[in-house]
XYZ file of C-alpha atoms in Angstrom:
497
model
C 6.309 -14.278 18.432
C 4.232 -16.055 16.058
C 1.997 -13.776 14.272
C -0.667 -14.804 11.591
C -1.076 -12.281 8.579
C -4.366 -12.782 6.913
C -4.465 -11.091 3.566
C -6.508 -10.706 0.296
C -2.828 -10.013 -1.611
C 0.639 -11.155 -1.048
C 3.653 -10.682 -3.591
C 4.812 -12.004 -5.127
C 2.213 -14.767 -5.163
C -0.643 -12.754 -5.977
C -1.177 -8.846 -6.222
C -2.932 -6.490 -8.121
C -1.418 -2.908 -6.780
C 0.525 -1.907 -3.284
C -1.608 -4.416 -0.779
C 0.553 -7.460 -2.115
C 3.869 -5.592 -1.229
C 3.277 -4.177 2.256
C 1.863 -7.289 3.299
C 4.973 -9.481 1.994
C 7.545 -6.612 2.987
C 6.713 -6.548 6.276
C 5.838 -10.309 6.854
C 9.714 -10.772 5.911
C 10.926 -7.769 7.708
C 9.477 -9.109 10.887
C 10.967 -12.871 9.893
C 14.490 -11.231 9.509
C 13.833 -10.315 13.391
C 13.194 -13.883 14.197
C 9.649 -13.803 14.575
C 7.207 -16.712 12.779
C 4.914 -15.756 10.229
C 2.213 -17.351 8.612
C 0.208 -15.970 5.787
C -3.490 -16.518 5.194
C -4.364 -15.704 1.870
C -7.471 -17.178 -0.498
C -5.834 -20.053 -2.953
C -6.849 -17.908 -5.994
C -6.475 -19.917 -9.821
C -3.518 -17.191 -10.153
C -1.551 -18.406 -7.005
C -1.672 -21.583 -7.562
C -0.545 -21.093 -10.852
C 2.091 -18.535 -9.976
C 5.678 -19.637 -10.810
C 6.524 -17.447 -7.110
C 3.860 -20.400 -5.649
C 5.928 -22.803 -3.101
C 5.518 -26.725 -3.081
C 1.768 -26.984 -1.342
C 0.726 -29.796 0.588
C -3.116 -30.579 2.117
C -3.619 -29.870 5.579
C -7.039 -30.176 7.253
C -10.300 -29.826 6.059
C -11.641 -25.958 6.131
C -15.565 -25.912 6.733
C -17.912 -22.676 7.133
C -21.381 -22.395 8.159
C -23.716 -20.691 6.177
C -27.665 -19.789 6.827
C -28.474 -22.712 3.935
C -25.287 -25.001 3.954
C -21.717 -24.926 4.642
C -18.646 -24.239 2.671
C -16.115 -26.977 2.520
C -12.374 -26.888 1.223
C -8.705 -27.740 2.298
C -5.476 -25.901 3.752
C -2.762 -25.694 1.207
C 0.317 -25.213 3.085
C 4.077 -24.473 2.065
C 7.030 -22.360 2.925
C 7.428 -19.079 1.452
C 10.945 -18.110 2.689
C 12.952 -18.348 6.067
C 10.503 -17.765 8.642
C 7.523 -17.490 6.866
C 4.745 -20.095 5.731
C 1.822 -20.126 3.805
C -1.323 -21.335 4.572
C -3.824 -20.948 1.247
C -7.349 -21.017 1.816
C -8.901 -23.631 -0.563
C -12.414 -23.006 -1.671
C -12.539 -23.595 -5.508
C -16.163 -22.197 -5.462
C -14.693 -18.987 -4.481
C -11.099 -18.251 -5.589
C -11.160 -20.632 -8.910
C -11.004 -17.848 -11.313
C -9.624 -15.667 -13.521
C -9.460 -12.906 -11.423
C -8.791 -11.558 -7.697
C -11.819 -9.559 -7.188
C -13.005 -9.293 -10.815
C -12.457 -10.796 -14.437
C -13.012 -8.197 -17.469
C -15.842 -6.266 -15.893
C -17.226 -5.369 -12.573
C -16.837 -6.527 -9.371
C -17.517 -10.368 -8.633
C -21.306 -10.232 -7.352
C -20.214 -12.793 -4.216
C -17.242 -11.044 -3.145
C -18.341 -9.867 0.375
C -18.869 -13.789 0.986
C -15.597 -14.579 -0.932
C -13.507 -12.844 1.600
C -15.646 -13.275 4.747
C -14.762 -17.152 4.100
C -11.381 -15.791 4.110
C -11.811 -13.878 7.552
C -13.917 -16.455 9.093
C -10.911 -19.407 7.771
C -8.315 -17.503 9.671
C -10.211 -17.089 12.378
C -10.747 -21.144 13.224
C -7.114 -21.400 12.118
C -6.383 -19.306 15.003
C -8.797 -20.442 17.507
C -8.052 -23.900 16.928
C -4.242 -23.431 16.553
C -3.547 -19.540 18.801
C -1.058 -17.415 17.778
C 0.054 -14.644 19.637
C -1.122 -12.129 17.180
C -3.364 -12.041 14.532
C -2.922 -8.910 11.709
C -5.901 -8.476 9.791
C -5.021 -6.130 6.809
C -7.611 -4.063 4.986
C -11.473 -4.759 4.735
C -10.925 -8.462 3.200
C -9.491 -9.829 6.688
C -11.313 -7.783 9.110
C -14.194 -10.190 9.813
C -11.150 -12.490 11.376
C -10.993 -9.719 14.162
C -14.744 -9.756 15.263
C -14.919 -13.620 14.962
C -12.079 -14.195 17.230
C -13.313 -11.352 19.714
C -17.439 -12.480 20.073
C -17.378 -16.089 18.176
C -14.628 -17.202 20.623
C -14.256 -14.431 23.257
C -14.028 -17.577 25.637
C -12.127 -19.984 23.315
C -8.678 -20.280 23.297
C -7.706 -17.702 21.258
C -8.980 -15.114 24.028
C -5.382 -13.820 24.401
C -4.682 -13.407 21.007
C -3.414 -9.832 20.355
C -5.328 -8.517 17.412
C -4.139 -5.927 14.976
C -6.035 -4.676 11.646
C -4.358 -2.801 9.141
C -5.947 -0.211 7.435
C -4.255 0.321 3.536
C -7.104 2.236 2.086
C -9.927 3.728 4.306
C -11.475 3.956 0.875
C -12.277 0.707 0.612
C -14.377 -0.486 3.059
C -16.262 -3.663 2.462
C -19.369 -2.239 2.198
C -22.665 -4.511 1.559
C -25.956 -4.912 1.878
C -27.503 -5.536 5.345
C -29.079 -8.639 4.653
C -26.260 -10.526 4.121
C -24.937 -10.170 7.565
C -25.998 -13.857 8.516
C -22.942 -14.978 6.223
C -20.190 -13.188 8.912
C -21.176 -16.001 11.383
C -21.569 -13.786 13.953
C -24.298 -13.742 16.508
C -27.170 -11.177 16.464
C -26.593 -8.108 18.156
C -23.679 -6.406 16.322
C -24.992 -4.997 13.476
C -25.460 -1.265 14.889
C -23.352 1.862 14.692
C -20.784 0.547 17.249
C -20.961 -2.735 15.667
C -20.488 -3.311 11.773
C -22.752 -1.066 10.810
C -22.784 1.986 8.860
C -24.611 4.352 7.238
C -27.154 1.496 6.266
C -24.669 -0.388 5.028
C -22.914 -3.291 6.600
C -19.054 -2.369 7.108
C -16.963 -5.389 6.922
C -13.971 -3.422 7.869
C -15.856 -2.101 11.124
C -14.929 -5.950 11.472
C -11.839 -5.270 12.609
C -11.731 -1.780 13.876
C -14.939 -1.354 16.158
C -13.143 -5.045 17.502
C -9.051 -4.759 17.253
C -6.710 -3.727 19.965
C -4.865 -1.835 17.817
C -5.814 0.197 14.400
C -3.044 0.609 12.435
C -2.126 2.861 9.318
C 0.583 2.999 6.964
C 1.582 6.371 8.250
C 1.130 8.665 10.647
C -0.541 11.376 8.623
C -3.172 8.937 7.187
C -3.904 7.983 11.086
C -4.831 11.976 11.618
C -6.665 12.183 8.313
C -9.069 9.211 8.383
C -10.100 10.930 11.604
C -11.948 13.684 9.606
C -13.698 14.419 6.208
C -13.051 13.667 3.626
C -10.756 10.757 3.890
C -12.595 9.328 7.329
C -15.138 8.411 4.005
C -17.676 7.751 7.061
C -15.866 6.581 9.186
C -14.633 9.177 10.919
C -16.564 9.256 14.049
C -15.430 5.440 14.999
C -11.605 6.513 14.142
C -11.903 9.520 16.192
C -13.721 7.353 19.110
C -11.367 4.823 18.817
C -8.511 7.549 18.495
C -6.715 5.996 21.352
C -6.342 2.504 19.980
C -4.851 3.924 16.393
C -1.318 4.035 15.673
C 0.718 4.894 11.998
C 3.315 3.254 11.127
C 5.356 3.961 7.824
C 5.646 1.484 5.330
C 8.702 0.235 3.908
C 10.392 -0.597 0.834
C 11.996 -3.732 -0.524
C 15.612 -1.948 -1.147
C 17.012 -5.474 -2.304
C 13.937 -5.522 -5.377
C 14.839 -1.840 -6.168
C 18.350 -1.304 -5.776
C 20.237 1.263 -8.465
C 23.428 -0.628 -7.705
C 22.286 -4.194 -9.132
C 19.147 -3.281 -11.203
C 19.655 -5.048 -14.453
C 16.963 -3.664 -16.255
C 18.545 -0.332 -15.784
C 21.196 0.722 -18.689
C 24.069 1.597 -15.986
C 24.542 1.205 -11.608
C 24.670 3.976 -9.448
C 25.021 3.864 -5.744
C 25.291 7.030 -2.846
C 29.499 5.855 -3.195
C 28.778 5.839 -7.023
C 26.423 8.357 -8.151
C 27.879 8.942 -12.186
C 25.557 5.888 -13.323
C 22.989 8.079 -12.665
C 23.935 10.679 -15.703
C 24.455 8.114 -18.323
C 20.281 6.282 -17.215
C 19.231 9.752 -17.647
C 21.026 10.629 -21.587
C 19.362 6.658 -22.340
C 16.370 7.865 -21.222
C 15.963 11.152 -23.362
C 17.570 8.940 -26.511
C 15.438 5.895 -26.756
C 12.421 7.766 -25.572
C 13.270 10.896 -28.564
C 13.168 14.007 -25.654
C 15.206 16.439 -26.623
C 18.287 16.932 -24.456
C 16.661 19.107 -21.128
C 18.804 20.976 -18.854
C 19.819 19.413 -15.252
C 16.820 19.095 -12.996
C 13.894 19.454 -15.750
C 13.784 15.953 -16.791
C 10.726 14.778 -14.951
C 8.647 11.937 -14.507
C 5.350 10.210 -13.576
C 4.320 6.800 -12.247
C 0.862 5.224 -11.699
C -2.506 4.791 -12.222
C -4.133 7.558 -14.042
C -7.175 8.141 -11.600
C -8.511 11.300 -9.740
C -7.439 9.844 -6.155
C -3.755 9.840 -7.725
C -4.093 13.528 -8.783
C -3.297 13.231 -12.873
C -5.727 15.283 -13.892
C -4.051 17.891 -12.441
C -0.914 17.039 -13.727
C -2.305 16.695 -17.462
C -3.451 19.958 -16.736
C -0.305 21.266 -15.748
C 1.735 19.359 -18.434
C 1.801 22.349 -21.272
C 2.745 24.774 -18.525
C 5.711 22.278 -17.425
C 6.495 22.169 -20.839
C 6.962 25.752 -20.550
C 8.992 26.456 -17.806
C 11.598 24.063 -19.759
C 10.896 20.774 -18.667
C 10.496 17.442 -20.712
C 8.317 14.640 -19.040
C 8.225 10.681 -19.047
C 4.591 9.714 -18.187
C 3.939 5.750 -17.658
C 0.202 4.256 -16.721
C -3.336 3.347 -17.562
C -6.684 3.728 -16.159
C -9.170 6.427 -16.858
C -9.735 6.772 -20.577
C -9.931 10.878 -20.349
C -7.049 11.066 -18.520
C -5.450 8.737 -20.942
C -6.837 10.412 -23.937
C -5.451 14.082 -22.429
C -2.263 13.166 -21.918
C -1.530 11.507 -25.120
C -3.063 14.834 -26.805
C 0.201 16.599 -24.603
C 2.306 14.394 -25.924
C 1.214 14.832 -30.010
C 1.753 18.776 -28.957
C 5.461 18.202 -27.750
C 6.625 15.154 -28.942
C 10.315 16.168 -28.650
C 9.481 17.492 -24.865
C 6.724 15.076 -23.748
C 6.539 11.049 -23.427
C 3.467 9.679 -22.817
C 3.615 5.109 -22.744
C 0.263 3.502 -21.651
C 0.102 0.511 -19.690
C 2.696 -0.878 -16.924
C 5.872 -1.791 -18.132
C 8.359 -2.577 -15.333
C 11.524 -2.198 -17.074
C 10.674 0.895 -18.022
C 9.305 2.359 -14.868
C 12.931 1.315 -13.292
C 13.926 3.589 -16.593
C 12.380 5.792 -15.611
C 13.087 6.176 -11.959
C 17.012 6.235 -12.539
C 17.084 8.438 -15.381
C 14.358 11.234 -14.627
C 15.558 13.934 -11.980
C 12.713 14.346 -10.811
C 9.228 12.855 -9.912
C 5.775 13.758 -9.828
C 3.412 12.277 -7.084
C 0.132 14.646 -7.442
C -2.440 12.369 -5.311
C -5.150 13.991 -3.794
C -4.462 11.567 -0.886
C -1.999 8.547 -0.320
C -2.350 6.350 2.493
C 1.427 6.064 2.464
C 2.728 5.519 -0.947
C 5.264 3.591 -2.940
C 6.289 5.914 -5.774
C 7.990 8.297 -3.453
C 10.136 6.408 -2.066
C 11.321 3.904 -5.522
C 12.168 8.047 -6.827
C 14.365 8.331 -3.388
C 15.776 4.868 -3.971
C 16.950 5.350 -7.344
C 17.658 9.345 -6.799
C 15.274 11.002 -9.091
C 13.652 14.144 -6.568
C 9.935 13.214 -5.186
C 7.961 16.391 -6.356
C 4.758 15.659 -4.109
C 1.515 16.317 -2.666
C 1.873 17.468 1.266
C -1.046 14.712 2.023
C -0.693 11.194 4.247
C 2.425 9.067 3.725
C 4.268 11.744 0.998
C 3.977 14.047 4.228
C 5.735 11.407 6.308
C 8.537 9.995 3.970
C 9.599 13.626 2.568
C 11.374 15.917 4.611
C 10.702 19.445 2.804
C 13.325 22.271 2.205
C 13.328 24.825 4.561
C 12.260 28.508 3.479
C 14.966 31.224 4.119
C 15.973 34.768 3.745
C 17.337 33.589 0.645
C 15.046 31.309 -0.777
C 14.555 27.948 -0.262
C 17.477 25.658 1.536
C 17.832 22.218 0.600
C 20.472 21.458 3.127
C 18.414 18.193 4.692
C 15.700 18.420 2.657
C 14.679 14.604 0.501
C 11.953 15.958 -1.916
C 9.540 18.847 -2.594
C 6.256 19.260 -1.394
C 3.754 21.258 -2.100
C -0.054 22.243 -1.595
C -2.675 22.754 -2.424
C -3.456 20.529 -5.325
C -3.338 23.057 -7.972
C -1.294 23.789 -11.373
C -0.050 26.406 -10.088
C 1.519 24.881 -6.769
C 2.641 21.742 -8.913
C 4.680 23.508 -11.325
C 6.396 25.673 -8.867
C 7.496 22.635 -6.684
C 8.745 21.167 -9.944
C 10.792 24.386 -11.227
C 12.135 24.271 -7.219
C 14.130 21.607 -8.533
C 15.096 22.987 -11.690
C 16.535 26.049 -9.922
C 18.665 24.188 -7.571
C 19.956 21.981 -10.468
C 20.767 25.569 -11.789
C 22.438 26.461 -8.460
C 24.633 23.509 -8.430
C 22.984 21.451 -5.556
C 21.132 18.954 -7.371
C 23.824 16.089 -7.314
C 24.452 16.610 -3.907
C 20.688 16.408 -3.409
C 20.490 13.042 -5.423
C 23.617 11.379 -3.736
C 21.503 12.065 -0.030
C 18.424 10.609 -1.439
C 20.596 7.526 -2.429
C 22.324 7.333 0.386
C 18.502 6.867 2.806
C 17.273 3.730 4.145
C 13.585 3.401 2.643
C 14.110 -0.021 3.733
C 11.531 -2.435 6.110
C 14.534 -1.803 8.802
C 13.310 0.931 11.039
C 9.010 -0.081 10.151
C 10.151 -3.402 11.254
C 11.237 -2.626 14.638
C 8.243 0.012 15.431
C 5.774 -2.910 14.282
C 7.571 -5.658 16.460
C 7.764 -3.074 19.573
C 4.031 -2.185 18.861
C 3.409 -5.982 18.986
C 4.731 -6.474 21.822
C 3.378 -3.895 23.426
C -0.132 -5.432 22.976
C 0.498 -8.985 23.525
C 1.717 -7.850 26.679
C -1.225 -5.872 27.196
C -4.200 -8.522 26.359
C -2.212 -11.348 28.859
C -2.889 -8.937 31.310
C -6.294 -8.260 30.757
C -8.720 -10.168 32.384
C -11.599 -11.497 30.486
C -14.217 -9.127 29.139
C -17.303 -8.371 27.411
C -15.629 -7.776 23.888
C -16.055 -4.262 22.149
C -18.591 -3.744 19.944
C -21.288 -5.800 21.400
C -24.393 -4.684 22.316
């Protein structure tokens, strides 16, 4: 099939969190199965200045109507890998910049028209060259969806199977009313089963009031966005659309994280070669000044310190973690109090707590193969990469029973004689409180204590967290629909009035 991707992020090119990763993961996932892919994404300053940036060559002229003008730019086109090409949307008025979506500060004040120009590009692209499918993914692309489905309902893009990705239901597109002249799209669609909501106009309604297919990165996220609080408004259209939305797990790129050839790690480990393991974890505790910590309490924690990723609740478990006998390895930035509180931990127990601002690659990789276990305390995760780098590299996902850490961690079983690890890949636990967080993470400590722990760590090196298996459920889901819209016959397109 050849499928068009259309994309505010792609890694390695450009990214600024997990967008830029399931977007490239999956484009070369479905490659690897012989499909063609072709990304869209805007031809930010950064991209084209990226070393990961391909040989680009013009190709066509790119021009958008607006209310008072046009916009007017090239196609910058080049090969990414086997299988998959670029195609860069060139509008220097718009993407020549420091930033993605922002420079020091706020928000750019034009970036609901930066990334409609984006939509609306891959949209004529399509119409005027028809792929089979086009994948919108989050709010940025969804304005490709509608375009394709009321611009050109009659154009020859009419069977073109159209998919959009939801990432974040949190993010949304959101903007002021008045601007909906700059989607292109005729009057009549800005209403509740339209792009409208809640007085707002939706630019991710875009794409789901519009798409043949919603999809999530997980099945639990699907069910979730379909009530409060995660539907974040929305969840009257996912519930009405219910029948049209599908969750799909993402993968990860087990070639880019790989224990057995990681050279930023101090020693290899593999399922047939777990001992590495032992050795990352004493480098750990020595060049990070932890005092040695007994099997299974050496714990760690990944991120961005926010609310939605739960570390409040893990600074304010950290003293009682301490406690129980643990030592933890804490790596990211973000919200000053959250900063400030955890460093104040650390000054407490310097010997039993690590605390590094910032995101330091190398180390996170560290920290992954030498920690036993890992904390993932978000208060809701659309699917989640942490969780399964900690599987990948052995240390034990310790996590929040919400969205994708639902779907990637199979849970020990509760017995007559406590809890039984036998198939079990990580802890869960709920609901968000110390209490609950700590016990989940001394769950591990006991089975260390029991004995089981290595066994534990040589299954969770031994899974495929790998594109594989997401690969083949997106390409039969694919299919699927392109079947289905060559059979429809033409019809008033959803979401019109």
């Amino acid at each position: 099939m050849k499928i068009v991707f259309v994309s505010a992020e792609l890694a390695p090119l450009v990214q600024s969190g997990g967008l830029g990763d399931a977007v490239s993961g999956l484009a070369l996932a479905l490659a690897a199965r012989g499909h063609s892919i072709e990304c869209v994404v805007p031809a930010y300053r950064m991209a084209l200045e990226s070393p990961a940036c391909p040989a680009l060559a013009p190709s066509g002229e790119i021009r958008i109507g607006l209310p008072n003008g046009e916009l007017r730019g090239r196609w910058l086109v080049g090969t990414l890998a086997p299988g998959v090409s670029l195609r860069l949307v060139d509008l220097p008025s718009l993407y020549d910049r420091p930033g993605l979506y922002r420079d020091d500060g706020p928000d750019y004040d034009d970036n609901p028209l930066r990334f409609m120009a984006l939509a609306r590009a891959a949209a004529y692209l399509c119409e005027a060259e028809p792929p089979d499918v086009l994948v919108a993914h989050d709010w940025h692309a969804a304005l490709a969806v509608a375009t394709l489905r009321v611009v050109f309902a009659r154009g020859a893009s009419r069977r073109t199977a159209t998919l959009q990705v939801v990432h974040n239901n949190a993010y949304q597109g959101r903007t002021a009313p008045d601007l909906y002249p700059l989607t292109g799209l005729p009057p009549g669609h800005y209403h509740p089963d339209g792009i409208e909501a809640w007085g707002s106009l939706c630019l991710l309604k875009a794409g789901i009031m519009y798409a043949d297919r919603i999809v999530t990165v997980s099945p639990g996220y699907a069910r979730e966005i379909q009530r409060t609080p995660a539907g974040e408004g929305l969840e009257g259209a996912y519930t009405f659309l219910s029948h049209r939305l599908v969750g799909i797990t993402n993968g990860l790129d087990s070639e880019r994280f790989d224990p057995a050839h990681d050279a930023a790690i101090p020693a290899r480990f593999s399922a047939e070669a777990p001992a590495g393991k032992a050795a990352c974890r004493e480098d750990l505790l020595r060049a990070l000044g932890l005092a040695a910590t007994p099997p299974g309490r050496l714990v760690g924690a990944i991120g961005r310190l926010a609310l939605q990723k739960g570390w409040d609740v893990l600074a304010d478990a950290a003293d009682f973690l301490v406690a129980g006998g643990a030592s933890l390895v804490l790596l990211g930035d973000g919200d000053p109090v959250i900063e400030a509180r955890l460093a104040a931990a650390s000054e407490r127990a310097p010997k039993r707590i690590a605390f590094r601002t910032g995101f330091d690659d190398a180390l996170a990789r560290r920290i992954y193969a030498g920690c036993d276990a890992i904390i993932v305390p978000s208060r809701f995760e659309p699917c989640g990469l942490v969780q399964l780098i900690a599987q990948r590299y052995g240390a034990v996902p310790v996590a929040h029973r919400v969205g994708g850490l639902a779907d990637t961690i199979v849970e020990p079983r509760r017995g007559p004689r406590g809890l039984d690890f036998g198939r079990a890949t990580g802890v869960l636990f709920s609901p968000l409180t110390v209490d609950a967080l700590v016990a989940a993470s001394q769950a591990v400590g006991a089975l260390a204590d029991a004995g089981g722990l290595p066994a534990l760590q040589q299954r969770l090196l031994a899974l495929d967290v790998s594109w594989r298996t997401p690969a083949k459920r997106w390409e039969n889901l694919l299919r699927e629909v392109v079947r289905e819209v060559r059979e429809r016959p033409g019809a008033k397109p959803p979401g019109a009035a």
